[in-house]
mmCIF file of C-alpha atoms in Angstrom:
data_model
loop_
_atom_site.group_PDB
_atom_site.id
_atom_site.type_symbol
_atom_site.label_atom_id
_atom_site.label_comp_id
_atom_site.label_asym_id
_atom_site.label_seq_id
_atom_site.Cartn_x
_atom_site.Cartn_y
_atom_site.Cartn_z
ATOM 1 C CA UNK A 1 104.333 66.413 97.294
ATOM 2 C CA UNK A 2 106.129 69.265 97.746
ATOM 3 C CA UNK A 3 109.888 68.816 99.018
ATOM 4 C CA UNK A 4 111.137 70.465 102.222
ATOM 5 C CA UNK A 5 112.885 73.670 101.021
ATOM 6 C CA UNK A 6 116.301 73.591 101.305
ATOM 7 C CA UNK A 7 117.052 76.561 102.717
ATOM 8 C CA UNK A 8 114.556 78.511 104.933
ATOM 9 C CA UNK A 9 114.390 81.525 106.797
ATOM 10 C CA UNK A 10 112.169 83.480 108.950
ATOM 11 C CA UNK A 11 111.673 87.261 109.939
ATOM 12 C CA UNK A 12 109.392 88.933 111.737
ATOM 13 C CA UNK A 13 108.817 93.106 110.323
ATOM 14 C CA UNK A 14 106.508 95.069 112.405
ATOM 15 C CA UNK A 15 103.993 96.993 109.960
ATOM 16 C CA UNK A 16 105.945 95.981 106.760
ATOM 17 C CA UNK A 17 104.769 97.321 103.196
ATOM 18 C CA UNK A 18 105.319 94.880 100.253
ATOM 19 C CA UNK A 19 106.212 95.741 96.571
ATOM 20 C CA UNK A 20 107.434 94.320 93.574
ATOM 21 C CA UNK A 21 110.255 95.696 91.672
ATOM 22 C CA UNK A 22 109.947 94.901 87.740
ATOM 23 C CA UNK A 23 113.845 96.028 87.153
ATOM 24 C CA UNK A 24 114.820 92.986 88.956
ATOM 25 C CA UNK A 25 111.659 90.294 89.624
ATOM 26 C CA UNK A 26 112.209 90.933 92.994
ATOM 27 C CA UNK A 27 109.883 91.091 96.305
ATOM 28 C CA UNK A 28 110.575 94.042 98.432
ATOM 29 C CA UNK A 29 109.989 94.460 102.432
ATOM 30 C CA UNK A 30 110.092 97.536 103.958
ATOM 31 C CA UNK A 31 109.381 98.571 107.921
ATOM 32 C CA UNK A 32 109.452 101.916 109.775
ATOM 33 C CA UNK A 33 112.529 101.350 111.195
ATOM 34 C CA UNK A 34 114.444 101.631 107.236
ATOM 35 C CA UNK A 35 114.353 97.108 107.796
ATOM 36 C CA UNK A 36 114.683 95.589 104.653
ATOM 37 C CA UNK A 37 114.373 92.191 103.120
ATOM 38 C CA UNK A 38 114.413 92.172 99.465
ATOM 39 C CA UNK A 39 113.908 88.475 97.687
ATOM 40 C CA UNK A 40 114.896 88.014 94.102
ATOM 41 C CA UNK A 41 113.500 85.862 90.931
ATOM 42 C CA UNK A 42 110.222 86.821 91.625
ATOM 43 C CA UNK A 43 108.846 87.211 87.930
ATOM 44 C CA UNK A 44 105.389 88.810 87.228
ATOM 45 C CA UNK A 45 103.684 85.399 87.178
ATOM 46 C CA UNK A 46 104.715 84.091 90.375
ATOM 47 C CA UNK A 47 103.790 87.964 91.698
ATOM 48 C CA UNK A 48 100.484 87.735 90.393
ATOM 49 C CA UNK A 49 99.664 84.236 91.936
ATOM 50 C CA UNK A 50 100.951 85.270 95.092
ATOM 51 C CA UNK A 51 98.313 88.308 94.448
ATOM 52 C CA UNK A 52 95.685 85.402 93.276
ATOM 53 C CA UNK A 53 96.581 83.452 95.843
ATOM 54 C CA UNK A 54 95.984 86.076 98.955
ATOM 55 C CA UNK A 55 92.847 86.991 97.470
ATOM 56 C CA UNK A 56 90.888 84.102 95.957
ATOM 57 C CA UNK A 57 92.333 80.884 98.348
ATOM 58 C CA UNK A 58 90.595 79.489 101.002
ATOM 59 C CA UNK A 59 92.650 81.030 103.520
ATOM 60 C CA UNK A 60 92.450 84.803 101.935
ATOM 61 C CA UNK A 61 93.224 87.890 103.981
ATOM 62 C CA UNK A 62 89.693 89.521 103.800
ATOM 63 C CA UNK A 63 89.026 87.484 107.423
ATOM 64 C CA UNK A 64 92.145 89.558 108.505
ATOM 65 C CA UNK A 65 91.698 92.820 106.785
ATOM 66 C CA UNK A 66 90.201 96.188 108.511
ATOM 67 C CA UNK A 67 88.107 97.881 106.499
ATOM 68 C CA UNK A 68 88.312 101.337 106.378
ATOM 69 C CA UNK A 69 87.900 103.884 103.484
ATOM 70 C CA UNK A 70 90.835 103.522 102.042
ATOM 71 C CA UNK A 71 90.641 99.839 102.135
ATOM 72 C CA UNK A 72 87.666 100.460 99.996
ATOM 73 C CA UNK A 73 89.114 102.760 97.659
ATOM 74 C CA UNK A 74 92.177 100.678 97.105
ATOM 75 C CA UNK A 75 89.935 97.303 96.733
ATOM 76 C CA UNK A 76 87.843 99.724 93.474
ATOM 77 C CA UNK A 77 91.100 100.851 91.841
ATOM 78 C CA UNK A 78 92.031 97.181 92.142
ATOM 79 C CA UNK A 79 88.570 95.758 90.306
ATOM 80 C CA UNK A 80 89.160 98.780 87.587
ATOM 81 C CA UNK A 81 92.642 97.726 86.700
ATOM 82 C CA UNK A 82 91.895 93.907 86.419
ATOM 83 C CA UNK A 83 88.961 94.601 84.261
ATOM 84 C CA UNK A 84 90.542 96.702 82.211
ATOM 85 C CA UNK A 85 93.610 93.491 81.614
ATOM 86 C CA UNK A 86 90.968 91.142 81.049
ATOM 87 C CA UNK A 87 89.157 93.368 78.188
ATOM 88 C CA UNK A 88 92.678 94.394 76.542
ATOM 89 C CA UNK A 89 93.731 90.345 76.568
ATOM 90 C CA UNK A 90 90.224 88.536 76.134
#
């Protein structure tokens, strides 16, 4: 059983974008008003598993995702990159 976190912060950012930075193992959220939240201590494995959870869990992002041309192009890009990773490491 998971224990409760000792600290929990909740924020709302309208239309935020997110990226992972290798240089300091951080997740960075940024909105159109130049607000930024940076969470350090998220290594590559944790980021990879977060992506896996977003795409493959029972409650994945696909039910909320708006299917547009750029969304499909991004999905194809992810498939190609994952396939290359599997081929190179399997």
